[in-house]
C-alpha positions as YAML, in Angstrom:
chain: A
units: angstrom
residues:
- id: 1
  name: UNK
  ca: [147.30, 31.14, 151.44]
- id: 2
  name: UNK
  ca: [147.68, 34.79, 151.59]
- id: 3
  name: UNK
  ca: [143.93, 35.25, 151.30]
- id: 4
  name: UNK
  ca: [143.24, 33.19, 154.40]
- id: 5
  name: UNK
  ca: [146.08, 34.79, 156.18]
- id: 6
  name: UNK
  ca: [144.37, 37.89, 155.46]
- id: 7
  name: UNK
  ca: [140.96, 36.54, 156.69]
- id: 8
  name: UNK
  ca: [142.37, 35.61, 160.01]
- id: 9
  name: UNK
  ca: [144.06, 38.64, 160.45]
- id: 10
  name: UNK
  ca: [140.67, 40.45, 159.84]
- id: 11
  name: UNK
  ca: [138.40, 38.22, 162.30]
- id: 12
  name: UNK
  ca: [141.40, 39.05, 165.08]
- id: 13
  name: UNK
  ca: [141.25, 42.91, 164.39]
- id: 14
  name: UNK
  ca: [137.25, 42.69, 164.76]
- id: 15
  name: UNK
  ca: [137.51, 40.78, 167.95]
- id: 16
  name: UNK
  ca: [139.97, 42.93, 168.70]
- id: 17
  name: UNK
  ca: [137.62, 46.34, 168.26]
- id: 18
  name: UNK
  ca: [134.69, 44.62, 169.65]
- id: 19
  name: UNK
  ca: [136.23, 43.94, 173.27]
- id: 20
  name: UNK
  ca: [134.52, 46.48, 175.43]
- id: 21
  name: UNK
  ca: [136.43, 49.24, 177.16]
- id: 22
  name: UNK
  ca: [135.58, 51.22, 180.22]
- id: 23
  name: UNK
  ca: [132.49, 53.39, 180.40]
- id: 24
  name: UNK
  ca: [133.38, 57.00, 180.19]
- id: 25
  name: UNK
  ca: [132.08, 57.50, 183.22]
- id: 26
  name: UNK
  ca: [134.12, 55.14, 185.36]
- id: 27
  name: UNK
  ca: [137.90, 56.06, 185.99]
- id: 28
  name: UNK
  ca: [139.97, 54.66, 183.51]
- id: 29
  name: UNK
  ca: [142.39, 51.51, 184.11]
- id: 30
  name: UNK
  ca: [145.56, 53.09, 183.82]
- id: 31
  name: UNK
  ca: [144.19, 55.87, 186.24]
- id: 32
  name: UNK
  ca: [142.63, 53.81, 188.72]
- id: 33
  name: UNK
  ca: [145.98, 51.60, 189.04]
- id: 34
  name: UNK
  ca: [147.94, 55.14, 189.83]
- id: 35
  name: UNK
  ca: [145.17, 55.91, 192.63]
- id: 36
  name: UNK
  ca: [145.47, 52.19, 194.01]
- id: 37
  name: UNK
  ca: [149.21, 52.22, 194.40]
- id: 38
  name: UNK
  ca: [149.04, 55.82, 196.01]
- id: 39
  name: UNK
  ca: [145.45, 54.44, 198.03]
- id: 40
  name: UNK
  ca: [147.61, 51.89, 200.09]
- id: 41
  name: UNK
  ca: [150.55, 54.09, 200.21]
- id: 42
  name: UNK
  ca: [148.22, 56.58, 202.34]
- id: 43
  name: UNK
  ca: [146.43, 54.21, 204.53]
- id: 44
  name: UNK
  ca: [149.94, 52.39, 205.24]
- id: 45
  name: UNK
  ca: [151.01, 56.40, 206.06]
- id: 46
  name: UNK
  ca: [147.96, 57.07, 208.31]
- id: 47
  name: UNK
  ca: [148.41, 53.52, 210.13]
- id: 48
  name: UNK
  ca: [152.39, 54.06, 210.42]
- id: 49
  name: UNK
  ca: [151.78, 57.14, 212.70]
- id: 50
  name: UNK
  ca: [150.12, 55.69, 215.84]
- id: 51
  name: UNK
  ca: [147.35, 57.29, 217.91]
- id: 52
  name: UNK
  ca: [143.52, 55.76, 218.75]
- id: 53
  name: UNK
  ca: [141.23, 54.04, 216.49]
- id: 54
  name: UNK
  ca: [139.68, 57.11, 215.67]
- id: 55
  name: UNK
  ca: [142.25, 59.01, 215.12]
- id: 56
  name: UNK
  ca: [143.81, 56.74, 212.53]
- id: 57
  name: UNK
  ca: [140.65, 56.97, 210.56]
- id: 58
  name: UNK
  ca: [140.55, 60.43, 210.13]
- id: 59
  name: UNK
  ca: [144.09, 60.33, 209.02]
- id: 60
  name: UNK
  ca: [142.80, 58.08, 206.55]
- id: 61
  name: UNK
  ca: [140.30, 59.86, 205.17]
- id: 62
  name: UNK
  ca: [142.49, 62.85, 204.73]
- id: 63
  name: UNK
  ca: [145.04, 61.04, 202.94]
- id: 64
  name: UNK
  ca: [143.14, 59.38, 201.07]
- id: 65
  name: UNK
  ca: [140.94, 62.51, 200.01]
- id: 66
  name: UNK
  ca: [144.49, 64.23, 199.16]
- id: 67
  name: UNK
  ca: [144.84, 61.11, 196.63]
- id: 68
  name: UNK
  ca: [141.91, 61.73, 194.88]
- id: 69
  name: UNK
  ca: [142.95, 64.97, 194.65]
- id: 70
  name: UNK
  ca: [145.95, 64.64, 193.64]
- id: 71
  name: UNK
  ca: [144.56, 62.08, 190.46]
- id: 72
  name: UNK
  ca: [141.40, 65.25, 190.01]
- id: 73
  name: UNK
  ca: [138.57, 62.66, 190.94]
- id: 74
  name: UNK
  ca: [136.23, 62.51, 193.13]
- id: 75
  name: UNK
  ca: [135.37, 59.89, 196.21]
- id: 76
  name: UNK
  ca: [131.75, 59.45, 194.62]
- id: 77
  name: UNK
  ca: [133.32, 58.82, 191.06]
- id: 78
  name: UNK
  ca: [136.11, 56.39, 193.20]
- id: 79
  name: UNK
  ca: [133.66, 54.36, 195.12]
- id: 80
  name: UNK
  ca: [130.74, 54.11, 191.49]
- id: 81
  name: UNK
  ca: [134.53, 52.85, 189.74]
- id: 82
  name: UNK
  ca: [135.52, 50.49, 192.54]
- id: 83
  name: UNK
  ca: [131.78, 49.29, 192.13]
- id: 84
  name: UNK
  ca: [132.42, 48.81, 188.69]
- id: 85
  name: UNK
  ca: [135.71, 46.87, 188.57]
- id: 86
  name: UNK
  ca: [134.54, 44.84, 191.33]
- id: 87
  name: UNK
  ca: [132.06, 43.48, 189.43]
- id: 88
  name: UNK
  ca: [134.41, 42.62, 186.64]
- id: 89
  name: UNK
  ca: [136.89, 40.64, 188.59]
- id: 90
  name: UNK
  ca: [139.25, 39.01, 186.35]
- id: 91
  name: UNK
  ca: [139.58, 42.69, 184.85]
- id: 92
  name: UNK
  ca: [140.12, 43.74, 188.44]
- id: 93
  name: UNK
  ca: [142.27, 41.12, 188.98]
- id: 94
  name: UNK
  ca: [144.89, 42.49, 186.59]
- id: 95
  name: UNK
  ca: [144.86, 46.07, 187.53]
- id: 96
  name: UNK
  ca: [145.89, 44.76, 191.20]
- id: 97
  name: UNK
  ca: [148.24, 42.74, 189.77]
- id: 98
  name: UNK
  ca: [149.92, 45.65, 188.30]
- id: 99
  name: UNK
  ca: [149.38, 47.64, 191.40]
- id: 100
  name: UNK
  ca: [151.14, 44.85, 193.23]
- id: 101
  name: UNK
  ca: [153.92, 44.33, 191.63]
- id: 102
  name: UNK
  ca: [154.44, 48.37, 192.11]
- id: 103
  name: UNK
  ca: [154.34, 47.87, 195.61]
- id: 104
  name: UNK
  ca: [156.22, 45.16, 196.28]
- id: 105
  name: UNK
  ca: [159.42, 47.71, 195.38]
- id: 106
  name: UNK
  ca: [157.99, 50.14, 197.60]
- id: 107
  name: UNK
  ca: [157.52, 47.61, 200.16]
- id: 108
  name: UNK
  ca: [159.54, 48.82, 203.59]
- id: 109
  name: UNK
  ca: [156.93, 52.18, 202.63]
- id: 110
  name: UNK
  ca: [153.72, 50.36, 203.66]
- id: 111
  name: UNK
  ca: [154.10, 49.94, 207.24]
- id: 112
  name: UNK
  ca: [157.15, 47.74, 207.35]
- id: 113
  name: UNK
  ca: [160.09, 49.85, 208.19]
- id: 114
  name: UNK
  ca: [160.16, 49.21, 212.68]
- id: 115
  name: UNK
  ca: [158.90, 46.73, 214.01]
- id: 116
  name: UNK
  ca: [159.24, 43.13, 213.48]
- id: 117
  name: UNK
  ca: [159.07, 42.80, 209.76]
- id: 118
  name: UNK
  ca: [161.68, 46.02, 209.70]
- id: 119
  name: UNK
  ca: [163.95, 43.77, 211.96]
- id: 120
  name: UNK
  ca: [164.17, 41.43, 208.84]
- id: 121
  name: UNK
  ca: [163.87, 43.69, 206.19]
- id: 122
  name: UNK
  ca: [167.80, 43.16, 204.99]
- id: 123
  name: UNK
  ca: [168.14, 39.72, 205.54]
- id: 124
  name: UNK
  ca: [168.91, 37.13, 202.18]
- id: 125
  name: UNK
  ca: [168.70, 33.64, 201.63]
- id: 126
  name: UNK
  ca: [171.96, 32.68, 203.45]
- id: 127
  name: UNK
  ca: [172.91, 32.71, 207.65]
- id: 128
  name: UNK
  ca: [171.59, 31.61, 210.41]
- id: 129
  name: UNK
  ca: [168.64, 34.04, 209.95]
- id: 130
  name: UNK
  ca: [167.29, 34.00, 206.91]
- id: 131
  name: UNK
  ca: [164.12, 35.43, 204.99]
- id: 132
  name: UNK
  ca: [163.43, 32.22, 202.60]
- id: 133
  name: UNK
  ca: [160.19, 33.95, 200.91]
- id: 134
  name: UNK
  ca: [160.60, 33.60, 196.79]
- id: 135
  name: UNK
  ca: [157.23, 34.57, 196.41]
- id: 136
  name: UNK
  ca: [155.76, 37.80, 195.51]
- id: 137
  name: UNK
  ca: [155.68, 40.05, 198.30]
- id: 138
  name: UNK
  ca: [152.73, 41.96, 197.95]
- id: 139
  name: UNK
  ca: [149.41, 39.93, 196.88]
- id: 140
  name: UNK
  ca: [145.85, 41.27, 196.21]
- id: 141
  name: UNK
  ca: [142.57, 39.15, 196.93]
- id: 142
  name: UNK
  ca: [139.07, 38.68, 196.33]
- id: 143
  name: UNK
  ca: [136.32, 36.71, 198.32]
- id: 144
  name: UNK
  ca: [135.08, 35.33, 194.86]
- id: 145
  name: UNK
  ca: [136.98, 32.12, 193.24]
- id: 146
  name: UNK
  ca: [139.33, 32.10, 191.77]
- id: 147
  name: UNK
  ca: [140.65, 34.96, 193.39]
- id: 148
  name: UNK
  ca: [140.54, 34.18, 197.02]
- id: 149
  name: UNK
  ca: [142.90, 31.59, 196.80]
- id: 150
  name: UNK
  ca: [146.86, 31.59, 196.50]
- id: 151
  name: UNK
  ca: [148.64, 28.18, 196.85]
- id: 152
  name: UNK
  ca: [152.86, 28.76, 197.44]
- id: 153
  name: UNK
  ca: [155.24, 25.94, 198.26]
- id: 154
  name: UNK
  ca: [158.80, 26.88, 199.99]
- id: 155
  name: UNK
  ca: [161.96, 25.03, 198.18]
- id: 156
  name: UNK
  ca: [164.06, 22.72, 200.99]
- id: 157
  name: UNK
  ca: [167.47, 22.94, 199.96]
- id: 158
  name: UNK
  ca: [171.01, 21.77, 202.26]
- id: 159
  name: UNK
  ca: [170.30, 25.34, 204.09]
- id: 160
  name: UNK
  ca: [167.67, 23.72, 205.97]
- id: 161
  name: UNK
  ca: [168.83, 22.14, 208.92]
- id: 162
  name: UNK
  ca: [168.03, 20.31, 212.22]
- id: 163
  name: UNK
  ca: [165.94, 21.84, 214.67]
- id: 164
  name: UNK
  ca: [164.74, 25.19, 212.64]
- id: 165
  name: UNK
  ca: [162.05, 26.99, 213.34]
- id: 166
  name: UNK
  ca: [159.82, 29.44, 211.01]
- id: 167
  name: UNK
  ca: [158.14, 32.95, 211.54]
- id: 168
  name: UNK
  ca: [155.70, 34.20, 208.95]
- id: 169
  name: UNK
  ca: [154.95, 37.27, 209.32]
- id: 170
  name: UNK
  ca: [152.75, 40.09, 206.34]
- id: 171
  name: UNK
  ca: [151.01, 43.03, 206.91]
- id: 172
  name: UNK
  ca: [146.84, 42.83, 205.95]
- id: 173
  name: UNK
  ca: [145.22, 45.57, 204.57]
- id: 174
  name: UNK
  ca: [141.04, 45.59, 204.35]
- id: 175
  name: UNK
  ca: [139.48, 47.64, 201.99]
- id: 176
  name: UNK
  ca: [135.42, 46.35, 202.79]
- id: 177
  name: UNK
  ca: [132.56, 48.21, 202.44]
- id: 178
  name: UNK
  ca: [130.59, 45.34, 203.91]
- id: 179
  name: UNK
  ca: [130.62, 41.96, 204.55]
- id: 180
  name: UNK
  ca: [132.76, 39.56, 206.99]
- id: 181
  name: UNK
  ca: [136.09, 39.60, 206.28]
- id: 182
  name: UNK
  ca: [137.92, 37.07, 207.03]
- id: 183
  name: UNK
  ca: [141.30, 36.29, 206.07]
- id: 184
  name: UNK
  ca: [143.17, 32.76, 206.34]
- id: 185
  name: UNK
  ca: [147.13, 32.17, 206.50]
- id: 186
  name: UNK
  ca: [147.99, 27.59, 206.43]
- id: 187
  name: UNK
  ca: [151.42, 26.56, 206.66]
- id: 188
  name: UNK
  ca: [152.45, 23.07, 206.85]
- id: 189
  name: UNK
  ca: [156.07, 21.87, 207.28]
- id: 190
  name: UNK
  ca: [156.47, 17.83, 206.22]
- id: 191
  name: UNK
  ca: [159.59, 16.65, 208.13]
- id: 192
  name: UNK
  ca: [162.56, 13.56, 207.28]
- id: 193
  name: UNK
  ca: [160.46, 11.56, 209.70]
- id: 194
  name: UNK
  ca: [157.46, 12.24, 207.69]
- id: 195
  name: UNK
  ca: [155.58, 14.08, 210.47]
- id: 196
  name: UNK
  ca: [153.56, 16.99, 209.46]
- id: 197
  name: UNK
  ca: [153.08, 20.16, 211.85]
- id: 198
  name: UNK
  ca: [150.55, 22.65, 210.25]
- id: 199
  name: UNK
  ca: [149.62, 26.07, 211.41]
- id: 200
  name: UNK
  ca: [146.81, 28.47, 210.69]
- id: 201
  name: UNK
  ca: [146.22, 32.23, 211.73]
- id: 202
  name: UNK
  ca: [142.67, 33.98, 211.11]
- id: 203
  name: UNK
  ca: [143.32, 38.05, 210.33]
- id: 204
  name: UNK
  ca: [140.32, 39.92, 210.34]
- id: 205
  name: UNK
  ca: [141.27, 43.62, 210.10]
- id: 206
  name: UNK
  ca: [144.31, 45.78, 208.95]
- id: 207
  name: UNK
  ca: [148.06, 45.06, 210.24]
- id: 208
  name: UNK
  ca: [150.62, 42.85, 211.77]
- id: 209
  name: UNK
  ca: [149.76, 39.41, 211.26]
- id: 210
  name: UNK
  ca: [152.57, 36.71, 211.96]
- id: 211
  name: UNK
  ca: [152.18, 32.57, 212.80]
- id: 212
  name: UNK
  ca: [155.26, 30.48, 213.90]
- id: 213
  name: UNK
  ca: [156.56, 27.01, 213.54]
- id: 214
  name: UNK
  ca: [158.47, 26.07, 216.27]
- id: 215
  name: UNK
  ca: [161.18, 23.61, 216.18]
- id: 216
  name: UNK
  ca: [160.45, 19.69, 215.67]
- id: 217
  name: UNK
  ca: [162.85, 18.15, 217.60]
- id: 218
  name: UNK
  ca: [166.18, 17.38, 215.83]
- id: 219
  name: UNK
  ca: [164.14, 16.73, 212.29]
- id: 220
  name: UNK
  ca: [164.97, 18.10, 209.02]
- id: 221
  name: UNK
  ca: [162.30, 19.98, 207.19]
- id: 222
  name: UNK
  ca: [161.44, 17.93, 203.86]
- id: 223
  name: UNK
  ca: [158.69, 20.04, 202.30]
- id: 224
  name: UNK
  ca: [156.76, 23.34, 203.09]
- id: 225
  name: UNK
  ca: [153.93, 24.48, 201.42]
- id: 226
  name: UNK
  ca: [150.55, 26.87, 202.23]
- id: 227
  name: UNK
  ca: [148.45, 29.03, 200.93]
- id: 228
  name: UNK
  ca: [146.18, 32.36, 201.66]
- id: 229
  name: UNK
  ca: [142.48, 31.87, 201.48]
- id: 230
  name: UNK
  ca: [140.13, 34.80, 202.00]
- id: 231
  name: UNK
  ca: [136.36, 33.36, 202.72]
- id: 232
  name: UNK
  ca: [132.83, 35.06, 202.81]
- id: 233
  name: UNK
  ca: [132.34, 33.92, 199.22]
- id: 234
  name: UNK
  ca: [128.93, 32.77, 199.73]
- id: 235
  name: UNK
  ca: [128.14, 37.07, 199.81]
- id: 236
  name: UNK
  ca: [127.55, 37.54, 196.00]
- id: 237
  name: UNK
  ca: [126.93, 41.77, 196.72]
- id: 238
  name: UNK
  ca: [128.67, 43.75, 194.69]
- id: 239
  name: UNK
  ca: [130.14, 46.51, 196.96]
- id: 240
  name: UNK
  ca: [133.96, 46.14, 197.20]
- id: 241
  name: UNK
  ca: [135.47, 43.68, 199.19]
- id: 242
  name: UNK
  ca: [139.15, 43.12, 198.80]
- id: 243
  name: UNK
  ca: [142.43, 42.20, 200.30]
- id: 244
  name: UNK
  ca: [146.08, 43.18, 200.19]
- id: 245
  name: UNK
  ca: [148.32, 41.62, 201.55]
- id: 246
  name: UNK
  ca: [152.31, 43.05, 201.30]
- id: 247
  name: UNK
  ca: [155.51, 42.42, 202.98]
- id: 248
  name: UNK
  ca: [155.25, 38.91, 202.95]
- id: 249
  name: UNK
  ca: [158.39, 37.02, 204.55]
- id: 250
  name: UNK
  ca: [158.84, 33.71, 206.27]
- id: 251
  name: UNK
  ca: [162.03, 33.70, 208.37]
- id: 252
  name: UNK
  ca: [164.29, 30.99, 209.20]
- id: 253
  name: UNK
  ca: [166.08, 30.37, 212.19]
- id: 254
  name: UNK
  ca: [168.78, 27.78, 212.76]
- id: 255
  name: UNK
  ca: [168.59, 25.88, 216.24]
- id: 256
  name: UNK
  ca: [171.43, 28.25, 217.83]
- id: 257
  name: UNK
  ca: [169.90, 31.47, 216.94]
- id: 258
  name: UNK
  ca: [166.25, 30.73, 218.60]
- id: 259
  name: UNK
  ca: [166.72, 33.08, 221.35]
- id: 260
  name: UNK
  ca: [166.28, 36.06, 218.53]
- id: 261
  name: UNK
  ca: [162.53, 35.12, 217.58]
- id: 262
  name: UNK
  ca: [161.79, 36.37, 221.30]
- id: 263
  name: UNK
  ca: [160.54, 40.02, 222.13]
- id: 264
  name: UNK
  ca: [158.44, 42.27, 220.83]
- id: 265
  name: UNK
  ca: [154.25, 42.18, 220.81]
- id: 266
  name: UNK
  ca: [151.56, 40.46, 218.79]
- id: 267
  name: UNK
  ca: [148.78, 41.59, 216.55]
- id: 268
  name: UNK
  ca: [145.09, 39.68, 217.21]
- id: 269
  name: UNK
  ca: [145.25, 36.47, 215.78]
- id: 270
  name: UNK
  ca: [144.34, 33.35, 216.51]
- id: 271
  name: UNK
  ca: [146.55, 30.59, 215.66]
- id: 272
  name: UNK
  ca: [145.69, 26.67, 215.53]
- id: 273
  name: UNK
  ca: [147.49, 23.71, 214.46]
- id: 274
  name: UNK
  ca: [145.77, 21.50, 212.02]
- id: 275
  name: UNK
  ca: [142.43, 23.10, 212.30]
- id: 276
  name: UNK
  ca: [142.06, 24.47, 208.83]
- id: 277
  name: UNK
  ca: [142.61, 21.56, 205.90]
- id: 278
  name: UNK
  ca: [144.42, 22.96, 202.24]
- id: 279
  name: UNK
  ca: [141.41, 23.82, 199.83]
- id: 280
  name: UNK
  ca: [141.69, 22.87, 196.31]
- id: 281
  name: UNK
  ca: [141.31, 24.88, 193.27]
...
């Protein structure tokens, strides 16, 4: 018995050495996940502070160059590592795990802390306006399955009650070097009744995105569910096309408190009911 124990443990440690690693050459995964979380941080900064199209770009770029700094690396040895990850999604897919889950407590920092997600920022579970997201707040995507996918479903609990209505509401951040991008947010809402309202908004660049379920007449929700879908994976290129999405919330408001979801402007979006089915994985 020892003997075979021993001649497991010895297969494990040579799988174990024999997994590659990271070229030299390419920035290293602990490194690159310290210049993602700082990346957003910057381009959140540089959006935050207003000003033309233009102008926000080159605010961009100097942030952003300031990162690199900052980490001693160069935007040509960035953009060859981003190249390389890319291509190596599920690794890719863990390092922006990490670097979400950093920036979901540094949330109200990336672009959230006026505005309409700012107005909700405080608000719990409980009252008559309520932020009922359990999710993760901050999500990063991939046009290539299974990565440009995320399924959530809302718990309905006595909270829920007659007549409420829903805003969801995220900010979108692109970070495309080509390529369509083309972000999807589905909500459907199942009520007592067993009518079902549904709700999709296209995003196609970085900000503000929000969709709303208005009231159903005096129905109780029974069951919410959705899910983000980024498309354009029929593009197999390799240069870096991803998505991050942070801030997420879904708001409730009782019947009596629908005069607060007025006010304040809207992002471009375009919003349809029932136009964009659930896709499986």
């Amino acid at each position: 018995m020892t003997k075979s124990w021993g001649i497991i443990i010895g297969i494990a440690l040579l799988i174990a050495s024999c997994k590659p690693g990271t070229p030299s050459e390419f920035i290293q995964p602990d490194d690159m996940e310290d210049i993602l979380v700082d990346y957003h941080m910057a381009r959140a900064m540089a959006n935050r502070e207003g000003g033309s199209f233009e102008e926000s770009n080159y605010r961009q770029a100097l942030y952003i160059e300031s990162v690199l700094q900052k980490h001693g690396y160069t935007k040509a040895e960035f953009d060859s590592s981003l190249v390389y990850y890319y291509t190596r999604a599920d690794r890719f897919a863990d390092i922006y795990q990490r670097v979400a889950e950093r920036l979901e407590e540094k949330a109200l920092l990336l672009g959230a802390t006026e505005g309409e997600i700012g107005k909700y920022a405080s608000l719990n579970a409980n009252g008559d306006t309520a932020d009922i997201w359990a999710e993760r707040t901050a999500l990063a995507m991939m046009p290539v399955p299974p990565y440009n996918h995320w399924d959530f479903k809302i718990d309905v609990d006595t909270a829920f009650k007659q007549g409420d209505s829903f805003l969801m509401q995220f900010m979108s951040d692109y970070m495309y070097q080509d390529g369509v991008r083309e972000g999807h947010l589905y909500l459907a809402v199942t009520y007592d009744n067993d009518t079902t309202i549904s709700r999709n908004v296209r995003f196609i660049s970085t900000g503000y995105n929000q969709l709303r379920v208005p009231e159903f007449d005096n129905h109780r929700v029974k069951r919410m569910c959705g899910f983000f879908y980024l498309g354009d994976g029929a593009n197999r290129s390799s240069t870096t096309r991803l998505l991050f999405l942070n801030n997420i919330q879904l708001i409730r408001f009782h019947k009596r408190n629908e005069e607060s979801q007025e006010g304040g402007g809207t992002p471009f979006i375009e919003e349809r009911s029932d136009s964009f089915r659930p896709l499986r994985r």
